[in-house]
Coordinates of C-alpha atoms and ligand atoms in Angstrom, one line a residue:
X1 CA -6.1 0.0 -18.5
X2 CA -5.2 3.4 -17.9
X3 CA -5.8 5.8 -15.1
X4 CA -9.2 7.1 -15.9
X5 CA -10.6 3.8 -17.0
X6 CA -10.1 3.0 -13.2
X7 CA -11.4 6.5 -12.0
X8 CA -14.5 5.6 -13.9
X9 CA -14.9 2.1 -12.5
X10 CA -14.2 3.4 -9.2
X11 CA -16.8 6.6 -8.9
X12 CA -19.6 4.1 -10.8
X13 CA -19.3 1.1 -8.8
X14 CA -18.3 3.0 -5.2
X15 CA -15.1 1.4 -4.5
X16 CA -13.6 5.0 -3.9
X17 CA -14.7 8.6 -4.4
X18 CA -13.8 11.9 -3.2
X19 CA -14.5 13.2 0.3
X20 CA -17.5 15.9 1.1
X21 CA -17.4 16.1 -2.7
X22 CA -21.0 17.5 -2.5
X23 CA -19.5 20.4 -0.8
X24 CA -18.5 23.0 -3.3
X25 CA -14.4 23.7 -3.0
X26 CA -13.8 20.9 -0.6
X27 CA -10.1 20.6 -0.5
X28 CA -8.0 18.0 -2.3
X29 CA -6.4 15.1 -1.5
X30 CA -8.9 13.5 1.1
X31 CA -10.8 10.3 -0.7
X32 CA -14.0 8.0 1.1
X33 CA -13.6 4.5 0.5
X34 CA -16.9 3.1 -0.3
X35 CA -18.3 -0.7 0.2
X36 CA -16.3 -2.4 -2.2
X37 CA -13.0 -0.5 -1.8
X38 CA -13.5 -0.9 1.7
X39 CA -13.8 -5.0 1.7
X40 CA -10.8 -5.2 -1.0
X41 CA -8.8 -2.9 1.1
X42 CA -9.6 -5.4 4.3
X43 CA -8.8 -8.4 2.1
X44 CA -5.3 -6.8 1.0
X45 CA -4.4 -6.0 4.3
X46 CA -5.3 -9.6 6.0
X47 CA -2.5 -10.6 3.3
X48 CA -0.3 -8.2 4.3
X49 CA -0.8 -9.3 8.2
X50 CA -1.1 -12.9 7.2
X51 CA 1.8 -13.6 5.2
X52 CA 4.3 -10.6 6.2
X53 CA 3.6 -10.2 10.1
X54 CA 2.5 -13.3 11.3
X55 CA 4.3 -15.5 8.8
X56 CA 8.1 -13.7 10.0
X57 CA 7.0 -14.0 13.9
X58 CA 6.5 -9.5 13.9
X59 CA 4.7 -7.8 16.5
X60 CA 1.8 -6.0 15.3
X61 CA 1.1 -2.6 17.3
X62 CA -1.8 -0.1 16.6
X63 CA -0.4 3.2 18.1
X64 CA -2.0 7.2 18.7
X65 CA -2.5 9.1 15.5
X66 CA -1.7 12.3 17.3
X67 CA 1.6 12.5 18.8
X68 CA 3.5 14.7 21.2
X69 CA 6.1 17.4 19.6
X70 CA 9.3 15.9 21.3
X71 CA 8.5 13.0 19.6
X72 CA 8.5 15.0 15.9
X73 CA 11.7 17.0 17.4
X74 CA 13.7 13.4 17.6
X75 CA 12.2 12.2 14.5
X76 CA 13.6 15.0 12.8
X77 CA 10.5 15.8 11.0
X78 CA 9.5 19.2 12.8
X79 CA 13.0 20.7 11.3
X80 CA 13.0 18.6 7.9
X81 CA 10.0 17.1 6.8
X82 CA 9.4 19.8 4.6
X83 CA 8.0 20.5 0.8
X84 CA 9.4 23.4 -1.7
X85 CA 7.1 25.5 -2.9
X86 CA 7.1 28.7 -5.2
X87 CA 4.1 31.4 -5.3
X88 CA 3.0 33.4 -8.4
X89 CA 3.2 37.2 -7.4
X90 CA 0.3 37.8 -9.4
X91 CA -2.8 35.1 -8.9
X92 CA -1.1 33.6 -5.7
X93 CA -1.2 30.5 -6.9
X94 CA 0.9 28.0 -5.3
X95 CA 3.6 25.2 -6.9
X96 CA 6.1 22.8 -5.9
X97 CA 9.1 23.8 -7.9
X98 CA 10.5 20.1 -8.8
X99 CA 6.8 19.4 -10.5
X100 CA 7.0 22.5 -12.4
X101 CA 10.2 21.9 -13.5
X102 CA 9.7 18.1 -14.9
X103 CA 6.9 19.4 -16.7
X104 CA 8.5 21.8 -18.5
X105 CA 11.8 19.9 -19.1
X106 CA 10.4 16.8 -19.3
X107 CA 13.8 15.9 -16.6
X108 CA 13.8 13.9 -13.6
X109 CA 14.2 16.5 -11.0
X110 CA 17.0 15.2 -7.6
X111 CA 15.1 14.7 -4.6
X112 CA 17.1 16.7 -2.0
X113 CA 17.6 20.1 -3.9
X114 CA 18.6 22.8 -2.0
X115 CA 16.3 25.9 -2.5
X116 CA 18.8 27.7 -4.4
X117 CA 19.1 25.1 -6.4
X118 CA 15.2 25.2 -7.4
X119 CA 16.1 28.9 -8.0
X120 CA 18.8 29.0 -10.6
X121 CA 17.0 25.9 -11.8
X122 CA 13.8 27.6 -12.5
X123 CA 15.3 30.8 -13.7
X124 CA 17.4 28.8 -16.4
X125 CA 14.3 27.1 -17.6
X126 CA 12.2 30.2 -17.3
X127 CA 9.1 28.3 -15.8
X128 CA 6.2 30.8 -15.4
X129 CA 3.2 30.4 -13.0
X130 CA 0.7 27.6 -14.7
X131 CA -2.5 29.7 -14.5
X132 CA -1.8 33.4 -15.3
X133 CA 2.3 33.2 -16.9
X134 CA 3.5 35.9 -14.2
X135 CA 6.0 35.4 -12.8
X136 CA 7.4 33.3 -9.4
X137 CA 8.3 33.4 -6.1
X138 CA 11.6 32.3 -4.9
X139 CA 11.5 28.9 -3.7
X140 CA 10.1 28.3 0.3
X141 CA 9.1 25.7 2.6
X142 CA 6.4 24.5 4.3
X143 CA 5.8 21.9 7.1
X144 CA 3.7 19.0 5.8
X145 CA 2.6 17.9 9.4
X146 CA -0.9 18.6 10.7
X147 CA -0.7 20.7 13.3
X148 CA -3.7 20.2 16.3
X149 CA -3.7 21.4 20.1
X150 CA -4.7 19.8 22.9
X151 CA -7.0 20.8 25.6
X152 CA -7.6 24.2 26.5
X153 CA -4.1 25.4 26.0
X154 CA -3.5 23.8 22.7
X155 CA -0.5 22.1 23.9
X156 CA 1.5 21.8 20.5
X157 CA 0.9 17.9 19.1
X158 CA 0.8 16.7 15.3
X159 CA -1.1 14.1 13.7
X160 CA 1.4 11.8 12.5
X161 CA 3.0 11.9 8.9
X162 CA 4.2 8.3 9.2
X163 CA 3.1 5.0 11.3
X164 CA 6.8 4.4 12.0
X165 CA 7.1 6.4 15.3
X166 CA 5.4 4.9 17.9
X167 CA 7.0 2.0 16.4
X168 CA 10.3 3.7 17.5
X169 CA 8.9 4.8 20.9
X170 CA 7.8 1.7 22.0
X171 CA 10.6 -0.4 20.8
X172 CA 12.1 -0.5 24.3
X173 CA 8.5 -1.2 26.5
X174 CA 7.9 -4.5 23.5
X175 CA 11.0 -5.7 23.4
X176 CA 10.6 -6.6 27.1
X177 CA 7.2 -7.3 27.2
X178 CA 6.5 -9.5 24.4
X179 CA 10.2 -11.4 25.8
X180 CA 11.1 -11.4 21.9
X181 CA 15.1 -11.6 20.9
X182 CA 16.8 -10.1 18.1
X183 CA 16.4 -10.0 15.0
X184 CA 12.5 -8.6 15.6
X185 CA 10.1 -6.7 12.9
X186 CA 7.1 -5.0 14.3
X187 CA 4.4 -3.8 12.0
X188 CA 1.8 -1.2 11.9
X189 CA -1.1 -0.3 9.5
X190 CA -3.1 2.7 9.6
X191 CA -3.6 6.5 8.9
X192 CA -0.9 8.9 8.2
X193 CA -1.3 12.7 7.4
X194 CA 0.7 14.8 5.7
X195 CA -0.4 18.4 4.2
X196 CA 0.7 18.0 0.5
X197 CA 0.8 21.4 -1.5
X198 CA -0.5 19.6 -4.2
X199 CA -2.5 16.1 -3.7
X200 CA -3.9 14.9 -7.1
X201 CA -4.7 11.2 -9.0
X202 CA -7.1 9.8 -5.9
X203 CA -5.4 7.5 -3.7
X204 CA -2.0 8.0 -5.5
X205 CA -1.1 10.9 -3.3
X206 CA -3.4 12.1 -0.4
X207 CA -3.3 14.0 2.6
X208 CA -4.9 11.5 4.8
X209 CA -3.5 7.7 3.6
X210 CA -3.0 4.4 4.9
X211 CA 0.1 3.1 5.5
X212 CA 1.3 -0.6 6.3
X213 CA 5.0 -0.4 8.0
X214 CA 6.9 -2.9 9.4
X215 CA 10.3 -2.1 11.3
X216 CA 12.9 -4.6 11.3
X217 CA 15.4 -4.1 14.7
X218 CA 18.4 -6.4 14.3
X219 CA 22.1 -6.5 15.8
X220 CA 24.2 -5.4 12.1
X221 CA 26.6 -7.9 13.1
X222 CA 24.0 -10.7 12.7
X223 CA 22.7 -9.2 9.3
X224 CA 24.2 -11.7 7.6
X225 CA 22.2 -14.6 9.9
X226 CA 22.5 -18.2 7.5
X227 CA 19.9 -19.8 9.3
X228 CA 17.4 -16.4 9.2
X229 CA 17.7 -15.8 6.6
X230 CA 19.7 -17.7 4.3
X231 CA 16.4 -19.4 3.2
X232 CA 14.2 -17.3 1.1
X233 CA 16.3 -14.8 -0.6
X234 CA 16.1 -17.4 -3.4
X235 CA 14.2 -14.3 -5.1
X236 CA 14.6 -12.9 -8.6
X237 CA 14.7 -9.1 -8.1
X238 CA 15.0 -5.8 -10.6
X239 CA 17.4 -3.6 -9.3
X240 CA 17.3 -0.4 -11.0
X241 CA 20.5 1.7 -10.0
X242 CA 21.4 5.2 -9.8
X243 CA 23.1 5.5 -13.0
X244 CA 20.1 3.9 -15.1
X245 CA 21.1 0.0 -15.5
X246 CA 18.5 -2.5 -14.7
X247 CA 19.7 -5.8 -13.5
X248 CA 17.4 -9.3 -13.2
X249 CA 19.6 -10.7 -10.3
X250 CA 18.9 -13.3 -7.5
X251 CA 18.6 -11.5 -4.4
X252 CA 22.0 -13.6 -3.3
X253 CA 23.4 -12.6 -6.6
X254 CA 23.0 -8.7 -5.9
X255 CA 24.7 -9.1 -2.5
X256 CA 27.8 -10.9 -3.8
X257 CA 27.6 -8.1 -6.2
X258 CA 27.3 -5.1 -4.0
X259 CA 23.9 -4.1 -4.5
X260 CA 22.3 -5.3 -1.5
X261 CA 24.0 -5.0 1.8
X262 CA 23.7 -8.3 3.7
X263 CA 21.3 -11.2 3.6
X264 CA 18.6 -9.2 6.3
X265 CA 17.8 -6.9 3.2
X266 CA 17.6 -9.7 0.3
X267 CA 15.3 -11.4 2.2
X268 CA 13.0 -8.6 3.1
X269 CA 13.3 -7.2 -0.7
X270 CA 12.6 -11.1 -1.4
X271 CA 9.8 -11.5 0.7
X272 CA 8.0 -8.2 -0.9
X273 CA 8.3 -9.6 -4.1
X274 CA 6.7 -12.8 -2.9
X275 CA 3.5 -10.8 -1.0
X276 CA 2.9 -8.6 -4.3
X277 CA 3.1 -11.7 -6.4
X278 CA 0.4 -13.2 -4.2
X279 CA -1.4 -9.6 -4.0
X280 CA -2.1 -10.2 -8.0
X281 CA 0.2 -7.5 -9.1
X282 CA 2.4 -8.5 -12.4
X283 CA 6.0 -9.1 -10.8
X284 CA 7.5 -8.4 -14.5
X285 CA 6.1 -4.7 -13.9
X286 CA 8.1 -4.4 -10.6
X287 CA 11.8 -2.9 -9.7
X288 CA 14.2 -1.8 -6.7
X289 CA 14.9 1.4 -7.5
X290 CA 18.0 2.2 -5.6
X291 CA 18.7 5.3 -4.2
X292 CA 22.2 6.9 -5.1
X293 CA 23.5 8.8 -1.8
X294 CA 22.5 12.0 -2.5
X295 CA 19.2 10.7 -2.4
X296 CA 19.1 9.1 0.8
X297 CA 18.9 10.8 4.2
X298 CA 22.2 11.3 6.0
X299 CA 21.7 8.1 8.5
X300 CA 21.0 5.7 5.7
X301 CA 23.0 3.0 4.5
X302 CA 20.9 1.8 1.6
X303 CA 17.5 3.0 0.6
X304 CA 15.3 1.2 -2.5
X305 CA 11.9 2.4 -3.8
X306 CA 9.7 -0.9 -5.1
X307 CA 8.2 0.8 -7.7
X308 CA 5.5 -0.5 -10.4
X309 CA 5.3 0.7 -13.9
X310 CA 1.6 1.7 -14.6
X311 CA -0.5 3.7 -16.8
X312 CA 0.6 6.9 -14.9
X313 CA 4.3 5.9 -15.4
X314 CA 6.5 4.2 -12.4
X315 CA 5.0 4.4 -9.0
X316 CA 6.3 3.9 -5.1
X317 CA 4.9 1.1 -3.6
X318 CA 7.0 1.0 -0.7
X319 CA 10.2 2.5 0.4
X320 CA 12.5 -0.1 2.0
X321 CA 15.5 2.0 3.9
X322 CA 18.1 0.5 6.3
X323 CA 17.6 3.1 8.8
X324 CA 21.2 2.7 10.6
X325 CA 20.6 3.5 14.4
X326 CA 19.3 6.6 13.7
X327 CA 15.5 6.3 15.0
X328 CA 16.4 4.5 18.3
X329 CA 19.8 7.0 19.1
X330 CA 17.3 10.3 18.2
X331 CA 14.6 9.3 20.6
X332 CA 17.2 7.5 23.6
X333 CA 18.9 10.8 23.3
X334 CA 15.8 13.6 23.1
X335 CA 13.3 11.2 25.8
X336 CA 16.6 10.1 28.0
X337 CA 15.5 6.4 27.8
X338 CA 17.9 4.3 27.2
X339 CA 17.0 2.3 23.8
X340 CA 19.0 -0.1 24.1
X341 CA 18.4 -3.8 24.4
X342 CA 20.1 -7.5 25.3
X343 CA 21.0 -9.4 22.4
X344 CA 23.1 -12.4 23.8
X345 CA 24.6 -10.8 26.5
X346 CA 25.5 -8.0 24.9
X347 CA 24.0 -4.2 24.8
X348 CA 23.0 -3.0 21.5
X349 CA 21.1 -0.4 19.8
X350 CA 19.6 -1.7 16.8
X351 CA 20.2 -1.0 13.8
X352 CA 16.6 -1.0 11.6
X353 CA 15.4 -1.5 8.4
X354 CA 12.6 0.0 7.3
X355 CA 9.1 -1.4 4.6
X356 CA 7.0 1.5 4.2
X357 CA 3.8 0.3 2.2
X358 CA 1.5 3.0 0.5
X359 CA -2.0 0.8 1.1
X360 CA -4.0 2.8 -0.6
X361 CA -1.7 3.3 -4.1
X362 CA -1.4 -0.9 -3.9
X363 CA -4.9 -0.9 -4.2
X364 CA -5.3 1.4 -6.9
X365 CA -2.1 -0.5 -8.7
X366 CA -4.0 -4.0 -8.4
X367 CA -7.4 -2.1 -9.7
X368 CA -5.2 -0.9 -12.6
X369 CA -3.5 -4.2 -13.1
X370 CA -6.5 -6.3 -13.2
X371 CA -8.9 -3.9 -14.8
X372 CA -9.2 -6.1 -18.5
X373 CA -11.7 -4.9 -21.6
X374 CA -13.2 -8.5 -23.0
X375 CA -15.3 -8.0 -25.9
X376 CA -16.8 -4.5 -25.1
X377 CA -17.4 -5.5 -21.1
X378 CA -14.9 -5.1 -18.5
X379 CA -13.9 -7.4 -16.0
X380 CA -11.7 -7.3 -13.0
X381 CA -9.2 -10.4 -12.2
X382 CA -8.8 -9.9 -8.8
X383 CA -7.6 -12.6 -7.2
X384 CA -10.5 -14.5 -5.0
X385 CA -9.3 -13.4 -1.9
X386 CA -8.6 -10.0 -2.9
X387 CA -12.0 -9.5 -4.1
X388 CA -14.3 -7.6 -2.2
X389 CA -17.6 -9.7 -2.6
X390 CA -16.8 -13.4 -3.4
X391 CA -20.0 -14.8 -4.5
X392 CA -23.0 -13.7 -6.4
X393 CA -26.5 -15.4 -6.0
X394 CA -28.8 -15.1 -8.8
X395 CA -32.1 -17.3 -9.1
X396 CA -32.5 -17.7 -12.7
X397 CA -36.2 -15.9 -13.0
X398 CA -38.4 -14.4 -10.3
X399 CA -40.6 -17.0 -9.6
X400 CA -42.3 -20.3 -8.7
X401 CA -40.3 -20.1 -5.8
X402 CA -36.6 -19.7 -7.2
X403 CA -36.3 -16.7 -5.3
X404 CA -36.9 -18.1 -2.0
X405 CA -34.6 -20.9 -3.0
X406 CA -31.8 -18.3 -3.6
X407 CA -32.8 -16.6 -0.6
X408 CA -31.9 -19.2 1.2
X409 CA -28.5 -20.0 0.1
X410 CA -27.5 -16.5 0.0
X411 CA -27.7 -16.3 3.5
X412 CA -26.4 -19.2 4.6
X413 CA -22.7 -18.3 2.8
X414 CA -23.2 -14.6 4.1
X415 CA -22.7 -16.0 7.5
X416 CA -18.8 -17.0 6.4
X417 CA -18.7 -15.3 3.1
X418 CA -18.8 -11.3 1.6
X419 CA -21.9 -12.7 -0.8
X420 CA -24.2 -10.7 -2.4
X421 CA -27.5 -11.5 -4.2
X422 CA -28.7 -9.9 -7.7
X423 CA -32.3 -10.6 -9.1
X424 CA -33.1 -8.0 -11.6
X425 CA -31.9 -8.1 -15.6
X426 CA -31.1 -11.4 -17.5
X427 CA -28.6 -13.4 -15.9
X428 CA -26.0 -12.3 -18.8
X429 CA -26.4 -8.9 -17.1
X430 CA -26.2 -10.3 -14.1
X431 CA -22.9 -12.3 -14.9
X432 CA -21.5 -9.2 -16.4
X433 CA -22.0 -6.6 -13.4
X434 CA -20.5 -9.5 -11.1
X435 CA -17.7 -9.3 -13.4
X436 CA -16.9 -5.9 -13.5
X437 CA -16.3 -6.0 -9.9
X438 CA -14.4 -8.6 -9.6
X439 CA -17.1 -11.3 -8.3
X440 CA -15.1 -14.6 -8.7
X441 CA -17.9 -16.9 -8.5
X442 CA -21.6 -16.8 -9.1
X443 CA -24.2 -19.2 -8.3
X444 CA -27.5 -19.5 -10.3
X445 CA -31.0 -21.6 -8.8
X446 CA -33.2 -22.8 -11.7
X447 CA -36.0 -25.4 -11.6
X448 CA -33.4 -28.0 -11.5
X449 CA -32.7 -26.9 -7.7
X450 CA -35.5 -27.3 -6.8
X451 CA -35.8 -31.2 -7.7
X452 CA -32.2 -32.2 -6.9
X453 CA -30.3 -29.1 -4.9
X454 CA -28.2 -28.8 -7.3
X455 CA -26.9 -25.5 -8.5
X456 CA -24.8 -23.3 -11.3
X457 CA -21.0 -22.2 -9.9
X458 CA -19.9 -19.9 -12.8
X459 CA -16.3 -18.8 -12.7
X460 CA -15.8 -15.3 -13.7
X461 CA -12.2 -16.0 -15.4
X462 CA -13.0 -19.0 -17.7
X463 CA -16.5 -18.2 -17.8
X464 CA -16.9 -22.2 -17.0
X465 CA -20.5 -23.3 -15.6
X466 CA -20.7 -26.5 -13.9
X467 CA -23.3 -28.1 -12.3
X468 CA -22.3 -28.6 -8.2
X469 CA -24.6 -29.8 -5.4
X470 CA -25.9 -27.0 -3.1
X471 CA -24.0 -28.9 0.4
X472 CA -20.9 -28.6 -0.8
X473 CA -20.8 -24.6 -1.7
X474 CA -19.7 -23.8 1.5
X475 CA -16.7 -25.9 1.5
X476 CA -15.2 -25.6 -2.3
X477 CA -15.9 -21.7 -2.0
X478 CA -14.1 -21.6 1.3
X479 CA -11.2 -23.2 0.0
X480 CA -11.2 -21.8 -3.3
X481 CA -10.7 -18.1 -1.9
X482 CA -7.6 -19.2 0.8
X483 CA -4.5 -17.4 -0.1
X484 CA -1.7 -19.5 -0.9
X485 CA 1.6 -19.6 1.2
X486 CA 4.2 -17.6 0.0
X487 CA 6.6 -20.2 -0.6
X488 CA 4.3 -21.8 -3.4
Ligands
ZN501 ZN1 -0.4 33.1 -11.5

């Protein structure tokens, strides 16, 4: 289904929408998740925590959104973590010069242009202002962090563009605390900021967006750890390289073959591969899209974009980057702590490698994914325990006490379950509005229920109906929405 097909479900059925939209000119970028985007959201995170953080032993941390400037001066991201932009002279409209260009020349445009690159670029393929056709400025740049003061004297802080840094900061204090050895991830999920120039397609590039990261700190001379991480890099990956091959490898294949640094990074690549195959998302439609040098920051020694090929063409899922010693050397040097740590009797700063997870464009890409048309109605084949409501409750007609008895059932499964109950339309209708949102199952009370307690489970992906005693809801329900273990 293609990008609009999911806009529509999205604004009709409230899983997302745009933010203060009833206030005229409201600015861009900033999207409210509603009830059902809200639950699915939950659900994919749990998955996320459950079978990347807890099942590799990570710490999970939940740090300040707003953040001192020395941290952003270490980071690096107060001098560099800047956009190009152009301005028409004439309507003052504003542009990123890499977007105008790869309209025009229909061109993949290098990430790390200098600005007078953009220049002689845009000059050669005389791109105009959208709007009016005057003319451009020359290219500029702009700061994508939020600014915000604190107290009285608006001491200079930012919110922060990435989860990563408190990550960094506190490395040393959790290390010692949590009495963890190397090799050690530790994850955080939550809001980021970052002042696009131009945020557009809902959640696939916002200003305020959720981000799921997990930092892996190792010693780089146990990267290549058999007993780690030998295990589980069993993988098949994509691996899309610089100069446009694409390669179906085993994750021990591509190391042998140069593609993939050591075993630390097949088996996170691996175990991505493995959480978005369990997420619902079509692991045929994914690739590691490895970034050629020029492409990568200075401090990196391998970079890959997973990336998913959708209706609005490839997309970044997450950035995976091994980060060198970077991070940790910035921040030991700019806050004078020392960063490093004991890893069998020996002082190390660790090296890191980096999964940066866009939350809110996995969602939209398992919307997209499992957004189907079936005979003029849609339905969406979430998996059950990514769906955000996992059980409907109908009685079959509005009376002689069916209600009651459905009543009653919904809210005994609301106490475990997200359950909802529908009584109004035929039951087809019913059926087919529990479909379109993904309801896996749906339970119907007729007369028969009220002789025997017996009741109607109807699958929403086979459509089957079978007949199931009303004690034992509870328990096939419970274990038919358990994710399954990532080694399955
Ligand atoms: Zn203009």
């Amino acid at each position: 289904m293609s990008f609009d097909d999911v806009a529509r479900l999205a604004q009709q059925k409230g899983f997302f929408f745009k933010s203060a939209d009833s206030y005229p000119n409201s600015p861009a970028g900033f999207w409210d998740y509603g009830p059902l985007g809200v639950s699915m959201r939950n659900n994919f995170v749990e998955l996320w925590r459950r079978s990347i953080v807890k099942r590799d032993g990570m710490l999970e941390i939940d740090g300040s959104q707003i953040l001192p400037r020395a941290v952003f001066e270490a980071s690096g991201h107060l001098s560099g973590f800047t956009d190009p932009f152009v301005k028409c002279a004439k309507c003052g409209s504003v542009f990123r010069p890499d977007k105008l260009l790869e309209e025009k020349t229909k061109k993949q445009v290098p990430e790390k242009l200098q600005d007078s690159e953009y220049d002689s670029l845009m000059t050669e393929a005389g791109v105009k202002c959208l709007k009016c056709g005057s003319a451009l400025s020359g290219t500029s740049r702009f700061n994508m962090m939020f600014r915000v003061g604190i107290g009285p004297l608006q001491e200079d802080a930012y919110l922060r563009p990435e989860t990563c840094q408190s990550i960094f900061v506190d490395f040393p204090f959790l290390f010692k605390t949590q009495r963890v050895k190397l090799p050690i991830g530790v994850a955080q999920i939550g809001r980021s900021f970052r002042n696009e120039i131009a945020p557009r397609q809902g959640l696939i590039r916002l200003r305020e967006l959720n981000q799921a990261e997990v930092e892996v700190f190792f010693n780089p001379k146990n990267a290549n750890d058999e007993v780690r991480f030998g295990a589980g890099i069993d993988e098949e990956l994509t691996l899309h390289t610089p100069d446009g091959e694409t390669y179906g490898l085993q994750a021990n294949k591509a190391i042998e073959k140069g593609l993939i640094p050591n075993r630390l990074v097949g088996y996170y690549l691996s175990l991505l591969v493995k959480f978005y195959r369990a997420a619902g998302l079509p692991v045929e439609k994914l690739r590691f899209r490895i970034l050629s040098p020029e492409d990568r920051a200075f401090y990196s020694k391998a970079a890959y974009d997973l990336e998913i090929e959708l209706s609005v063409g490839w997309l970044e899922l997450v950035a995976c980057n091994y980060r060198s010693d970077y991070d940790l050397g910035r921040h030991s040097d700019i806050s004078g702590t020392d960063f490093r740590v004991d890893d069998g009797g020996e002082k190390v700063l660790p090296h890191v490698f980096e999964l940066s997870m866009g939350v809110d464009r996995s969602v939209y890409s398992i919307l997209e994914t499992a957004l189907k048309a079936q005979e003029e109605r849609r339905v969406l084949v979430l998996r059950p325990y990514i769906a955000p409501v996992k059980v409907g409750v109908f009685p079959l007609i509005n009376r002689d006490g069916l209600q009651e008895e459905a009543g009653k059932i919904f809210k005994e499964l609301r106490e475990t379950l997200d359950v909802t109950y529908d009584e109004s339309g035929s039951i087809g209708r019913r059926y087919a509005r529990a479909d379109e949102v993904g309801i896996p199952f749906c339970i119907t009370v007729d007369y028969d229920t009220l002789r025997d307690h017996t009741v109607t489970l109807r699958t929403r992906d086979d459509r089957a109906q079978t007949r199931v005693p009303e004690s034992t809801l509870a328990e096939r329900l419970a274990g038919a929405i358990t994710p399954p273990k990532l080694t399955e």
